[in-house]
Amino acid sequence: MKYDTRISGWGECALEFLHEDCNFLIIFNDSAPQELADISILHTAGELLADPCVGDTLCLCDQVYTITAIGEEALHTLKELGHCCLSFSGAKNALRPGNIELAGPTLREELLYAGGRLQIL
């Protein structure tokens, strides 16, 4: 287990990024400032025990994804703030420096729930 935390809730605009052409979520520790909390999936603070790598598994509320790329800033902000963008593009190169790109099933709003686990294995 490289990372293990639980979803505590989300801001009123956080799920809008799953729609249209965005297909990503912004995650932050519960300590995020309000202006960032409004657009983020919030989770309990967790310790990153080892760096995630391409090919690792990310589980989000019982949905399983494979990490396909990691942006150059994503590991730093995940360690320090519990923050990154989870992009469901399956891209082999990170689309943004703060992204972790994921391949797997389509994530729908109704699959997210408070108390659900966010894990990197």
PDB file of C-alpha atoms in Angstrom, residues 5-70:
ATOM      1  CA  THR A   5      -7.154   7.649   2.763  1.00  0.00           C
ATOM      2  CA  ARG A   6     -10.929   8.164   2.843  1.00  0.00           C
ATOM      3  CA  ILE A   7     -13.171  10.565   0.985  1.00  0.00           C
ATOM      4  CA  SER A   8     -14.709  12.990   3.469  1.00  0.00           C
ATOM      5  CA  GLY A   9     -16.863  14.958   1.015  1.00  0.00           C
ATOM      6  CA  TRP A  10     -16.633  17.354  -1.908  1.00  0.00           C
ATOM      7  CA  GLY A  11     -17.273  20.943  -2.829  1.00  0.00           C
ATOM      8  CA  GLU A  12     -20.382  22.034  -4.665  1.00  0.00           C
ATOM      9  CA  CYS A  13     -18.532  22.392  -7.996  1.00  0.00           C
ATOM     10  CA  ALA A  14     -16.157  19.416  -7.682  1.00  0.00           C
ATOM     11  CA  LEU A  15     -18.170  16.955  -9.758  1.00  0.00           C
ATOM     12  CA  GLU A  16     -18.602  19.338 -12.677  1.00  0.00           C
ATOM     13  CA  PHE A  17     -15.132  18.326 -13.896  1.00  0.00           C
ATOM     14  CA  LEU A  18     -16.397  14.799 -14.611  1.00  0.00           C
ATOM     15  CA  HIS A  19     -18.670  16.195 -17.307  1.00  0.00           C
ATOM     16  CA  GLU A  20     -18.140  17.615 -20.756  1.00  0.00           C
ATOM     17  CA  ASP A  21     -14.596  17.260 -22.062  1.00  0.00           C
ATOM     18  CA  CYS A  22     -12.832  17.546 -18.684  1.00  0.00           C
ATOM     19  CA  ASN A  23     -13.111  13.986 -17.278  1.00  0.00           C
ATOM     20  CA  PHE A  24     -11.008  14.645 -14.158  1.00  0.00           C
ATOM     21  CA  LEU A  25     -11.317  15.237 -10.419  1.00  0.00           C
ATOM     22  CA  ILE A  26      -9.279  17.526  -8.212  1.00  0.00           C
ATOM     23  CA  ILE A  27      -8.397  16.004  -4.845  1.00  0.00           C
ATOM     24  CA  PHE A  28      -7.181  17.768  -1.691  1.00  0.00           C
ATOM     25  CA  ASN A  29      -6.712  17.010   1.993  1.00  0.00           C
ATOM     26  CA  ASP A  30      -9.499  18.263   4.245  1.00  0.00           C
ATOM     27  CA  SER A  31      -7.285  21.235   5.098  1.00  0.00           C
ATOM     28  CA  ALA A  32      -7.749  22.817   1.649  1.00  0.00           C
ATOM     29  CA  PRO A  33      -8.675  26.523   1.667  1.00  0.00           C
ATOM     30  CA  GLN A  34     -12.385  27.108   1.040  1.00  0.00           C
ATOM     31  CA  GLU A  35     -11.906  28.405  -2.519  1.00  0.00           C
ATOM     32  CA  LEU A  36     -10.126  25.144  -3.417  1.00  0.00           C
ATOM     33  CA  ALA A  37     -12.431  22.949  -1.335  1.00  0.00           C
ATOM     34  CA  ASP A  38     -15.366  24.171  -3.459  1.00  0.00           C
ATOM     35  CA  ILE A  39     -13.890  22.502  -6.551  1.00  0.00           C
ATOM     36  CA  SER A  40     -12.282  19.473  -4.896  1.00  0.00           C
ATOM     37  CA  ILE A  41     -12.936  15.965  -3.677  1.00  0.00           C
ATOM     38  CA  LEU A  42     -11.782  16.182  -0.064  1.00  0.00           C
ATOM     39  CA  HIS A  43     -10.123  13.361   1.833  1.00  0.00           C
ATOM     40  CA  THR A  44      -8.533  12.693   5.174  1.00  0.00           C
ATOM     41  CA  ALA A  45      -4.827  13.405   5.350  1.00  0.00           C
ATOM     42  CA  GLY A  46      -2.775  10.385   4.408  1.00  0.00           C
ATOM     43  CA  GLU A  47       0.925   9.649   4.260  1.00  0.00           C
ATOM     44  CA  LEU A  48       2.410   8.788   0.895  1.00  0.00           C
ATOM     45  CA  LEU A  49       4.526   5.760   1.859  1.00  0.00           C
ATOM     46  CA  ALA A  50       6.102   5.273  -1.581  1.00  0.00           C
ATOM     47  CA  ASP A  51       5.966   7.114  -4.894  1.00  0.00           C
ATOM     48  CA  PRO A  52       3.213   5.937  -7.226  1.00  0.00           C
ATOM     49  CA  CYS A  53       4.484   4.587 -10.545  1.00  0.00           C
ATOM     50  CA  VAL A  54       3.066   3.944 -13.974  1.00  0.00           C
ATOM     51  CA  GLY A  55       1.361   0.557 -13.814  1.00  0.00           C
ATOM     52  CA  ASP A  56       0.282   0.930 -10.170  1.00  0.00           C
ATOM     53  CA  THR A  57      -3.367   0.543  -9.226  1.00  0.00           C
ATOM     54  CA  LEU A  58      -5.489   3.406  -7.906  1.00  0.00           C
ATOM     55  CA  CYS A  59      -8.778   2.496  -6.223  1.00  0.00           C
ATOM     56  CA  LEU A  60     -11.410   5.183  -5.755  1.00  0.00           C
ATOM     57  CA  CYS A  61     -14.681   4.272  -4.050  1.00  0.00           C
ATOM     58  CA  ASP A  62     -14.433   0.626  -5.175  1.00  0.00           C
ATOM     59  CA  GLN A  63     -13.528   1.543  -8.775  1.00  0.00           C
ATOM     60  CA  VAL A  64     -10.139   0.242  -9.973  1.00  0.00           C
ATOM     61  CA  TYR A  65      -7.853   2.172 -12.328  1.00  0.00           C
ATOM     62  CA  THR A  66      -4.347   1.705 -13.706  1.00  0.00           C
ATOM     63  CA  ILE A  67      -1.949   4.649 -13.517  1.00  0.00           C
ATOM     64  CA  THR A  68      -0.794   5.399 -17.078  1.00  0.00           C
ATOM     65  CA  ALA A  69       1.215   8.615 -16.503  1.00  0.00           C
ATOM     66  CA  ILE A  70       2.245  10.936 -13.676  1.00  0.00           C
TER      67      ILE A  70
END
